[in-house]
Amino acid sequence: PLLVLSAAKDELVPPSHSDHLFDLATSAAFKRMIKFAHGEHMNLWTFPAYYTYLKEFIENPIPLDLDTDTENE
């Protein structure tokens, strides 16, 4: 399983790098990308949804519907 939490306003790592790594992870049984529209390189931890997505992924890394997923936060 793969979870990518991406910061759209990341000033160190271009968000396109996260997109590219997500696309390259073709062997992942399940992969999910969450894009934080107002996220920066060092502030994702300040978003309450960050912990919600992390907890959800740890507790249930492979959902019953094995679709890949991309969301915006």
CSV table of N, CA, C and O in Angstrom, one decimal:
chain,number,residue,atom,x,y,z
A,1,PRO,N,0.8,-1.2,0.0
A,1,PRO,CA,0.0,0.0,0.0
A,1,PRO,C,0.9,1.3,0.0
A,1,PRO,O,2.0,1.3,0.6
A,2,LEU,N,0.4,2.3,-0.6
A,2,LEU,CA,1.1,3.6,-0.7
A,2,LEU,C,0.2,4.7,-0.4
A,2,LEU,O,-0.9,4.8,-1.0
A,3,LEU,N,0.6,5.6,0.5
A,3,LEU,CA,-0.1,6.8,0.7
A,3,LEU,C,0.8,8.0,0.5
A,3,LEU,O,1.9,8.0,1.0
A,4,VAL,N,0.4,8.9,-0.4
A,4,VAL,CA,1.2,10.1,-0.7
A,4,VAL,C,0.3,11.3,-0.2
A,4,VAL,O,-0.8,11.5,-0.7
A,5,LEU,N,0.9,12.1,0.7
A,5,LEU,CA,0.3,13.3,1.2
A,5,LEU,C,1.1,14.4,0.5
A,5,LEU,O,2.3,14.6,0.8
A,6,SER,N,0.5,15.2,-0.4
A,6,SER,CA,1.2,16.1,-1.2
A,6,SER,C,0.7,17.6,-0.9
A,6,SER,O,-0.4,17.8,-0.7
A,7,ALA,N,1.7,18.4,-0.8
A,7,ALA,CA,1.5,19.9,-0.5
A,7,ALA,C,1.5,20.6,-1.8
A,7,ALA,O,2.6,20.7,-2.5
A,8,ALA,N,0.4,21.2,-2.2
A,8,ALA,CA,0.3,21.9,-3.5
A,8,ALA,C,1.2,23.1,-3.6
A,8,ALA,O,1.6,23.6,-4.6
A,9,LYS,N,1.5,23.7,-2.4
A,9,LYS,CA,2.3,24.9,-2.4
A,9,LYS,C,3.7,24.6,-1.8
A,9,LYS,O,4.4,25.5,-1.3
A,10,ASP,N,4.2,23.4,-2.0
A,10,ASP,CA,5.5,23.0,-1.5
A,10,ASP,C,6.6,23.8,-2.2
A,10,ASP,O,6.6,23.9,-3.4
A,11,GLU,N,7.4,24.5,-1.4
A,11,GLU,CA,8.4,25.4,-2.0
A,11,GLU,C,9.7,24.7,-2.1
A,11,GLU,O,10.6,25.2,-2.7
A,12,LEU,N,9.9,23.4,-1.7
A,12,LEU,CA,11.1,22.7,-1.8
A,12,LEU,C,11.0,21.5,-2.8
A,12,LEU,O,11.9,21.3,-3.6
A,13,VAL,N,9.9,20.8,-2.7
A,13,VAL,CA,9.7,19.7,-3.6
A,13,VAL,C,8.5,20.0,-4.5
A,13,VAL,O,7.4,20.1,-4.0
A,14,PRO,N,8.7,20.1,-5.8
A,14,PRO,CA,7.6,20.5,-6.7
A,14,PRO,C,6.5,19.4,-6.6
A,14,PRO,O,6.8,18.2,-6.6
A,15,PRO,N,5.2,19.8,-6.5
A,15,PRO,CA,4.1,18.8,-6.4
A,15,PRO,C,4.1,17.9,-7.6
A,15,PRO,O,3.7,16.7,-7.5
A,16,SER,N,4.6,18.3,-8.7
A,16,SER,CA,4.7,17.4,-9.9
A,16,SER,C,5.6,16.1,-9.6
A,16,SER,O,5.4,15.1,-10.1
A,17,HIS,N,6.5,16.3,-8.6
A,17,HIS,CA,7.3,15.1,-8.2
A,17,HIS,C,6.5,14.1,-7.5
A,17,HIS,O,6.6,12.9,-7.7
A,18,SER,N,5.6,14.5,-6.7
A,18,SER,CA,4.7,13.6,-6.0
A,18,SER,C,3.8,12.9,-7.0
A,18,SER,O,3.5,11.7,-6.9
A,19,ASP,N,3.3,13.7,-7.9
A,19,ASP,CA,2.4,13.1,-9.0
A,19,ASP,C,3.2,12.0,-9.8
A,19,ASP,O,2.6,11.0,-10.0
A,20,HIS,N,4.4,12.3,-10.1
A,20,HIS,CA,5.2,11.4,-10.9
A,20,HIS,C,5.5,10.1,-10.1
A,20,HIS,O,5.4,9.0,-10.6
A,21,LEU,N,5.9,10.3,-8.8
A,21,LEU,CA,6.2,9.1,-8.0
A,21,LEU,C,4.9,8.2,-7.8
A,21,LEU,O,5.0,7.0,-7.9
A,22,PHE,N,3.8,8.9,-7.7
A,22,PHE,CA,2.5,8.2,-7.6
A,22,PHE,C,2.2,7.4,-8.8
A,22,PHE,O,1.8,6.2,-8.8
A,23,ASP,N,2.4,8.0,-10.0
A,23,ASP,CA,2.2,7.4,-11.2
A,23,ASP,C,3.1,6.2,-11.5
A,23,ASP,O,2.8,5.2,-12.1
A,24,LEU,N,4.4,6.3,-11.0
A,24,LEU,CA,5.4,5.2,-11.1
A,24,LEU,C,5.1,4.0,-10.2
A,24,LEU,O,5.7,3.0,-10.5
A,25,ALA,N,4.4,4.2,-9.2
A,25,ALA,CA,4.1,3.1,-8.2
A,25,ALA,C,3.1,2.1,-8.8
A,25,ALA,O,2.1,1.9,-8.2
A,26,THR,N,3.4,1.5,-9.9
A,26,THR,CA,2.5,0.6,-10.5
A,26,THR,C,2.4,-0.7,-9.8
A,26,THR,O,1.4,-1.5,-10.0
A,27,SER,N,3.3,-1.1,-9.0
A,27,SER,CA,3.3,-2.4,-8.3
A,27,SER,C,2.5,-2.3,-7.0
A,27,SER,O,2.4,-3.3,-6.3
A,28,ALA,N,2.1,-1.1,-6.6
A,28,ALA,CA,1.4,-1.0,-5.3
A,28,ALA,C,0.1,-1.7,-5.4
A,28,ALA,O,-0.7,-1.4,-6.3
A,29,ALA,N,-0.3,-2.5,-4.4
A,29,ALA,CA,-1.6,-3.2,-4.4
A,29,ALA,C,-2.7,-2.2,-4.3
A,29,ALA,O,-3.8,-2.3,-4.8
A,30,PHE,N,-2.4,-1.1,-3.5
A,30,PHE,CA,-3.4,0.0,-3.4
A,30,PHE,C,-2.6,1.3,-3.2
A,30,PHE,O,-1.5,1.3,-2.5
A,31,LYS,N,-3.0,2.3,-3.8
A,31,LYS,CA,-2.3,3.6,-3.7
A,31,LYS,C,-3.3,4.7,-3.6
A,31,LYS,O,-4.4,4.7,-4.2
A,32,ARG,N,-3.0,5.7,-2.8
A,32,ARG,CA,-3.9,6.8,-2.6
A,32,ARG,C,-3.1,8.1,-2.4
A,32,ARG,O,-2.0,8.1,-1.8
A,33,MET,N,-3.5,9.2,-3.1
A,33,MET,CA,-2.8,10.5,-3.0
A,33,MET,C,-3.8,11.5,-2.5
A,33,MET,O,-5.0,11.6,-3.0
A,34,ILE,N,-3.4,12.2,-1.5
A,34,ILE,CA,-4.2,13.3,-1.0
A,34,ILE,C,-3.4,14.6,-1.2
A,34,ILE,O,-2.2,14.7,-0.9
A,35,LYS,N,-4.0,15.5,-1.9
A,35,LYS,CA,-3.4,16.8,-2.2
A,35,LYS,C,-4.0,17.9,-1.3
A,35,LYS,O,-5.2,18.1,-1.3
A,36,PHE,N,-3.1,18.5,-0.5
A,36,PHE,CA,-3.5,19.6,0.3
A,36,PHE,C,-3.3,20.9,-0.5
A,36,PHE,O,-2.2,21.4,-0.7
A,37,ALA,N,-4.4,21.6,-0.9
A,37,ALA,CA,-4.3,22.7,-1.7
A,37,ALA,C,-3.5,23.9,-1.1
A,37,ALA,O,-2.9,24.6,-1.8
A,38,HIS,N,-3.6,24.0,0.2
A,38,HIS,CA,-2.9,25.1,0.9
A,38,HIS,C,-1.7,24.6,1.6
A,38,HIS,O,-1.1,25.3,2.4
A,39,GLY,N,-1.3,23.4,1.4
A,39,GLY,CA,-0.2,22.8,2.1
A,39,GLY,C,1.2,23.3,1.6
A,39,GLY,O,1.3,23.5,0.4
A,40,GLU,N,2.1,23.5,2.5
A,40,GLU,CA,3.5,23.8,2.2
A,40,GLU,C,4.4,22.7,2.7
A,40,GLU,O,3.9,21.8,3.3
A,41,HIS,N,5.7,22.9,2.4
A,41,HIS,CA,6.6,21.8,2.7
A,41,HIS,C,6.6,21.4,4.2
A,41,HIS,O,6.7,20.2,4.5
A,42,MET,N,6.5,22.4,5.1
A,42,MET,CA,6.6,22.1,6.5
A,42,MET,C,5.3,22.3,7.3
A,42,MET,O,5.4,22.5,8.5
A,43,ASN,N,4.2,22.4,6.7
A,43,ASN,CA,3.0,22.6,7.5
A,43,ASN,C,1.9,21.6,7.3
A,43,ASN,O,0.8,21.8,7.9
A,44,LEU,N,2.1,20.5,6.6
A,44,LEU,CA,1.0,19.6,6.5
A,44,LEU,C,0.5,19.1,7.9
A,44,LEU,O,-0.7,18.8,8.0
A,45,TRP,N,1.4,18.9,8.8
A,45,TRP,CA,1.0,18.4,10.1
A,45,TRP,C,0.0,19.4,10.8
A,45,TRP,O,-0.6,19.0,11.8
A,46,THR,N,-0.1,20.6,10.4
A,46,THR,CA,-1.1,21.6,11.0
A,46,THR,C,-2.5,21.4,10.5
A,46,THR,O,-3.4,22.0,11.1
A,47,PHE,N,-2.7,20.6,9.5
A,47,PHE,CA,-4.0,20.4,8.9
A,47,PHE,C,-4.7,19.2,9.7
A,47,PHE,O,-4.1,18.1,9.6
A,48,PRO,N,-5.8,19.4,10.3
A,48,PRO,CA,-6.4,18.2,11.0
A,48,PRO,C,-6.7,17.0,10.1
A,48,PRO,O,-6.6,15.9,10.5
A,49,ALA,N,-7.0,17.3,8.8
A,49,ALA,CA,-7.3,16.2,7.9
A,49,ALA,C,-6.0,15.3,7.7
A,49,ALA,O,-6.1,14.1,7.4
A,50,TYR,N,-4.8,15.9,7.9
A,50,TYR,CA,-3.6,15.1,7.7
A,50,TYR,C,-3.6,13.9,8.6
A,50,TYR,O,-3.3,12.8,8.2
A,51,TYR,N,-4.0,14.1,9.9
A,51,TYR,CA,-4.1,13.0,10.9
A,51,TYR,C,-5.2,12.1,10.6
A,51,TYR,O,-5.1,10.9,10.8
A,52,THR,N,-6.3,12.6,10.1
A,52,THR,CA,-7.4,11.8,9.7
A,52,THR,C,-7.1,10.8,8.6
A,52,THR,O,-7.3,9.6,8.7
A,53,TYR,N,-6.4,11.3,7.6
A,53,TYR,CA,-6.0,10.4,6.4
A,53,TYR,C,-4.9,9.4,6.9
A,53,TYR,O,-4.9,8.3,6.5
A,54,LEU,N,-4.0,9.9,7.7
A,54,LEU,CA,-2.9,9.0,8.2
A,54,LEU,C,-3.5,7.9,9.0
A,54,LEU,O,-3.2,6.7,8.8
A,55,LYS,N,-4.4,8.2,10.0
A,55,LYS,CA,-5.0,7.2,10.8
A,55,LYS,C,-5.8,6.2,10.0
A,55,LYS,O,-5.7,5.0,10.2
A,56,GLU,N,-6.6,6.7,9.1
A,56,GLU,CA,-7.4,5.9,8.2
A,56,GLU,C,-6.5,4.9,7.5
A,56,GLU,O,-6.8,3.7,7.3
A,57,PHE,N,-5.4,5.4,6.9
A,57,PHE,CA,-4.5,4.5,6.1
A,57,PHE,C,-3.8,3.5,7.0
A,57,PHE,O,-3.7,2.3,6.6
A,58,ILE,N,-3.4,3.8,8.2
A,58,ILE,CA,-2.7,2.9,9.1
A,58,ILE,C,-3.7,1.8,9.5
A,58,ILE,O,-3.4,0.6,9.6
A,59,GLU,N,-4.9,2.2,9.8
A,59,GLU,CA,-5.9,1.3,10.3
A,59,GLU,C,-6.5,0.4,9.2
A,59,GLU,O,-6.9,-0.7,9.5
A,60,ASN,N,-6.5,0.9,8.0
A,60,ASN,CA,-7.1,0.1,6.9
A,60,ASN,C,-6.4,0.5,5.6
A,60,ASN,O,-6.9,1.2,4.8
A,61,PRO,N,-5.1,-0.1,5.5
A,61,PRO,CA,-4.3,0.3,4.3
A,61,PRO,C,-4.8,-0.2,3.0
A,61,PRO,O,-4.5,0.4,1.9
A,62,ILE,N,-5.6,-1.2,3.0
A,62,ILE,CA,-6.2,-1.7,1.7
A,62,ILE,C,-7.7,-1.8,1.9
A,62,ILE,O,-8.2,-2.7,2.5
A,63,PRO,N,-8.4,-0.7,1.4
A,63,PRO,CA,-9.9,-0.8,1.5
A,63,PRO,C,-10.5,-1.9,0.7
A,63,PRO,O,-9.9,-2.5,-0.2
A,64,LEU,N,-11.7,-2.2,1.0
A,64,LEU,CA,-12.4,-3.3,0.3
A,64,LEU,C,-12.5,-3.1,-1.2
A,64,LEU,O,-12.4,-4.0,-2.0
A,65,ASP,N,-12.8,-1.8,-1.6
A,65,ASP,CA,-12.8,-1.5,-3.1
A,65,ASP,C,-11.4,-1.1,-3.5
A,65,ASP,O,-10.9,0.0,-3.1
A,66,LEU,N,-10.7,-1.9,-4.2
A,66,LEU,CA,-9.3,-1.7,-4.5
A,66,LEU,C,-9.0,-0.6,-5.5
A,66,LEU,O,-8.0,-0.6,-6.2
A,67,ASP,N,-9.9,0.4,-5.7
A,67,ASP,CA,-9.7,1.5,-6.6
A,67,ASP,C,-8.6,2.4,-6.1
A,67,ASP,O,-8.4,2.6,-4.9
A,68,THR,N,-7.8,2.9,-7.0
A,68,THR,CA,-6.9,4.0,-6.6
A,68,THR,C,-7.7,5.2,-6.4
A,68,THR,O,-8.8,5.4,-6.9
A,69,ASP,N,-7.1,6.2,-5.7
A,69,ASP,CA,-7.9,7.3,-5.2
A,69,ASP,C,-7.0,8.5,-5.2
A,69,ASP,O,-5.9,8.5,-4.8
A,70,THR,N,-7.6,9.6,-5.6
A,70,THR,CA,-6.9,10.9,-5.5
A,70,THR,C,-7.9,11.9,-5.1
A,70,THR,O,-9.0,12.0,-5.6
A,71,GLU,N,-7.5,12.7,-4.0
A,71,GLU,CA,-8.4,13.7,-3.5
A,71,GLU,C,-7.7,15.0,-3.3
A,71,GLU,O,-6.5,15.1,-3.3
A,72,ASN,N,-8.5,16.0,-3.1
A,72,ASN,CA,-8.0,17.4,-2.8
A,72,ASN,C,-8.5,17.7,-1.4
A,72,ASN,O,-9.6,17.5,-1.2
A,73,GLU,N,-7.6,18.3,-0.6
A,73,GLU,CA,-8.0,18.7,0.7
A,73,GLU,C,-8.0,20.2,0.8
A,73,GLU,O,-7.1,20.9,0.2
